[in-house]
Short mmCIF file of C-alpha atoms in Angstrom, two decimals:
data_model
loop_
_atom_site.label_atom_id
_atom_site.label_comp_id
_atom_site.label_asym_id
_atom_site.label_seq_id
_atom_site.Cartn_x
_atom_site.Cartn_y
_atom_site.Cartn_z
CA GLY R 382 0.00 0.00 0.00
CA TYR R 383 0.79 3.67 0.03
CA TRP R 384 3.75 4.63 2.27
CA GLY R 385 4.00 8.41 1.82
CA PHE R 386 5.71 10.06 4.77
CA LYS R 387 5.67 6.75 6.71
CA LYS R 388 8.52 5.56 4.47
CA ARG R 389 11.26 5.57 7.12
CA LYS R 390 9.05 3.86 9.71
CA ILE R 391 8.03 1.10 7.29
CA GLU R 392 11.63 0.61 6.14
CA ALA R 393 12.75 0.29 9.78
CA GLU R 394 10.04 -2.32 10.43
CA PHE R 395 11.11 -4.36 7.38
CA ASN R 396 14.79 -4.07 8.38
CA LYS R 397 13.90 -5.39 11.83
CA LYS R 398 11.78 -8.24 10.48
CA TYR R 399 13.89 -9.31 7.48
CA GLY R 400 17.31 -7.75 8.16
CA ASP R 401 19.10 -4.88 6.47
CA ASN R 402 19.48 -5.42 2.72
CA ASN R 403 17.39 -8.62 2.86
CA TRP R 404 14.23 -7.11 1.39
CA SER R 405 13.12 -4.82 -1.42
CA ILE R 406 9.98 -3.63 -3.12
CA GLY R 407 9.05 -4.98 -6.52
CA HIS R 408 6.02 -4.92 -8.76
CA TYR R 409 4.06 -7.66 -10.42
CA GLY R 410 3.35 -7.25 -14.11
CA GLU R 411 1.73 -9.76 -16.45
CA ASN R 412 3.32 -13.00 -15.26
CA VAL R 413 6.64 -11.41 -14.36
CA ILE R 414 8.00 -9.92 -11.17
CA LEU R 415 9.81 -6.64 -11.68
CA SER R 416 12.28 -7.08 -8.86
CA TYR R 417 14.30 -3.99 -9.61
CA VAL R 418 12.42 -0.77 -8.87
CA ARG R 419 13.99 0.92 -11.93
CA LEU R 420 12.05 -1.46 -14.19
CA SER R 421 8.80 -0.47 -12.52
CA LEU R 422 9.76 3.20 -12.74
CA SER R 423 10.34 2.86 -16.48
CA LEU R 424 6.65 1.90 -16.81
CA TYR R 425 5.74 4.87 -14.61
CA GLU R 426 7.80 7.16 -16.83
CA ILE R 427 6.41 5.76 -20.11
CA SER R 428 2.93 6.69 -18.88
CA TYR R 429 4.01 10.34 -18.53
CA VAL R 430 5.58 10.24 -22.01
CA HIS R 431 2.29 8.95 -23.46
CA PHE R 432 0.22 11.49 -21.56
CA LEU R 433 2.36 14.50 -22.52
CA LYS R 434 2.69 13.36 -26.13
CA ASN R 435 -1.10 12.98 -26.36
CA ASN R 436 -1.73 16.32 -24.61
CA PRO R 437 0.56 18.77 -26.43
CA GLU R 438 -1.23 21.80 -24.97
CA ILE R 439 -0.31 20.64 -21.45
CA LEU R 440 3.26 19.94 -22.56
CA ARG R 441 3.59 23.44 -24.09
CA TRP R 442 2.04 25.09 -21.00
CA LEU R 443 4.33 23.13 -18.70
CA CYS R 444 7.52 23.90 -20.60
CA SER R 445 6.78 27.55 -21.35
CA SER R 446 5.45 28.51 -17.92
CA PHE R 447 7.66 26.68 -15.43
CA LYS R 448 11.33 26.19 -14.66
CA ASP R 449 10.79 22.84 -12.93
CA VAL R 450 8.29 20.63 -11.06
CA TYR R 451 8.30 19.19 -7.57
CA ASP R 452 6.21 16.88 -5.43
CA TYR R 453 6.07 17.89 -1.75
CA SER R 454 9.04 20.26 -1.46
CA PRO R 455 10.96 22.56 -3.81
CA LYS R 456 14.04 20.65 -2.59
CA ASN R 457 12.76 17.71 -4.67
CA THR R 458 14.25 19.46 -7.69
CA ARG R 459 17.77 18.55 -6.47
CA CYS R 460 17.28 14.99 -7.73
CA GLN R 461 16.93 16.26 -11.30
CA PHE R 462 16.73 13.08 -13.45
CA SER R 463 17.88 10.59 -10.81
CA TYR R 464 15.47 8.33 -8.93
CA ASP R 465 18.03 7.93 -6.13
CA MET R 466 16.56 9.66 -3.09
CA GLN R 467 18.75 8.90 -0.12
CA ASN R 468 17.64 10.69 3.05
CA GLU R 469 14.33 11.88 1.58
CA SER R 470 11.34 11.77 3.92
CA ALA R 471 9.13 10.33 1.16
CA ASN R 472 9.56 9.13 -2.40
CA HIS R 473 8.79 11.63 -5.14
CA TYR R 474 8.94 9.70 -8.37
CA GLN R 475 6.40 11.77 -10.29
CA ASP R 476 8.45 14.95 -10.54
CA ILE R 477 11.46 12.99 -11.76
CA ALA R 478 9.31 11.04 -14.24
CA VAL R 479 7.86 14.31 -15.59
CA ARG R 480 11.37 15.78 -16.05
CA ARG R 481 12.56 12.63 -17.80
CA ALA R 482 9.45 12.48 -20.04
CA ILE R 483 9.91 16.11 -21.08
CA ARG R 484 13.56 15.44 -21.90
CA TYR R 485 12.65 12.26 -23.81
CA LEU R 486 10.14 14.22 -25.91
CA GLY R 487 12.88 16.76 -26.77
CA TYR R 488 11.57 19.64 -24.67
CA SER R 489 12.86 21.56 -21.66
CA PHE R 490 11.54 23.93 -19.04
CA GLN R 491 11.73 27.58 -20.13
CA GLY R 492 9.62 29.35 -17.49
CA ASN R 493 10.39 31.15 -14.25
CA GLU R 494 8.29 29.42 -11.59
CA LEU R 495 8.25 26.07 -9.84
CA LEU R 496 5.12 23.93 -10.17
CA GLN R 497 3.92 21.57 -7.47
CA ILE R 498 2.28 18.42 -8.82
CA ARG R 499 1.10 16.85 -5.56
CA GLY R 500 -1.42 19.17 -3.94
CA LYS R 501 -5.03 19.28 -5.06
CA ASP R 502 -4.90 23.07 -4.84
CA SER R 503 -2.00 23.31 -7.29
CA SER R 504 -2.56 23.85 -11.00
CA GLY R 505 0.03 21.09 -11.43
CA TYR R 506 -2.33 18.54 -9.88
CA ILE R 507 -3.27 17.48 -13.42
CA LEU R 508 0.18 15.80 -13.47
CA ASN R 509 -0.39 13.88 -10.25
CA PRO R 510 0.22 10.13 -10.81
CA GLY R 511 -3.20 9.41 -9.34
CA LYS R 512 -4.72 11.33 -12.27
CA ILE R 513 -2.48 10.30 -15.19
CA PRO R 514 -3.61 7.14 -17.03
CA PHE R 515 -1.25 4.17 -16.84
CA PHE R 516 -0.19 3.41 -20.42
CA ALA R 517 -1.00 -0.33 -20.12
CA PRO R 518 -4.04 -0.65 -17.82
CA ARG R 519 -4.31 -4.40 -18.52
CA LEU R 520 -1.18 -4.80 -16.35
CA ILE R 521 -2.90 -3.43 -13.24
CA LYS R 522 -3.59 -6.25 -10.81
CA GLN R 523 -7.26 -7.10 -10.40
CA PRO R 524 -9.37 -6.54 -8.48
CA GLU R 525 -8.07 -3.01 -8.67
CA MET R 526 -8.27 -0.77 -5.61
CA PHE R 527 -8.94 2.89 -6.44
CA SER R 528 -10.78 5.92 -5.12
CA SER R 529 -14.50 5.21 -4.77
CA GLU R 530 -17.32 5.34 -2.28
CA ASP R 531 -16.15 1.93 -1.06
CA ASN R 532 -12.55 3.15 -0.69
CA PRO R 533 -12.73 6.82 0.38
CA ARG R 534 -9.19 6.80 1.87
CA ILE R 535 -7.63 5.81 -1.46
CA TRP R 536 -6.72 8.92 -3.43
CA TRP R 537 -5.82 7.58 -6.89
CA ASP R 538 -8.12 7.07 -9.86
CA LYS R 539 -8.88 3.78 -11.54
CA GLY R 540 -6.37 2.98 -14.28
CA SER R 541 -3.87 5.60 -13.15
CA ILE R 542 -0.10 5.36 -12.76
CA GLU R 543 -0.55 5.36 -8.99
CA SER R 544 -3.09 2.57 -9.28
CA PHE R 545 -0.48 0.40 -11.01
CA TRP R 546 2.17 1.42 -8.47
CA GLN R 547 0.06 0.58 -5.42
CA ASN R 548 -1.96 -2.40 -6.69
CA ASN R 549 1.04 -4.20 -8.17
CA LYS R 550 3.49 -3.52 -5.32
CA ILE R 551 4.97 -6.61 -3.70
CA LEU R 552 7.46 -7.22 -0.92
CA LEU R 553 10.47 -9.32 -1.87
CA TYR R 554 12.66 -10.76 0.87
CA ARG R 555 15.33 -13.35 1.40
CA ASN R 556 14.12 -16.25 3.47
CA LEU R 557 17.09 -16.89 5.76
#
């Protein structure tokens, strides 16, 4: 499930239960386990490429109006194109994926302001991974958990990037 700002606490619990470096997070995808998080993140990123390519007006607005994007803190911009986030209080893959998608499409930021893509009150919320369609929805594990009257605490939409990320997440550990 969703870790958010509980990341360090959950990691400490897994370290205690399984031992340091004896566990990792993977994702399940169509009869294969993606045991390396970078493989899962490539699917995350491809979804942003598809979305921006299919929504050129959003891509133009994003690149002409902003100098960068961030998730929960402007300090998130320090990661640039790297998914390595040592000492971060929470993961922030979406801002990195957006930067990488823009670069892949041959664009760059030209604006003067930072854009937050986490908060519902931000104009960047349209780039939130809970709103962006996952490029291969058939890969999302069923039954899919998503925001609904039955699941009011879940914040992501059906078929979204975040839905893939959360529904397909698995714990991998060495059985010692």
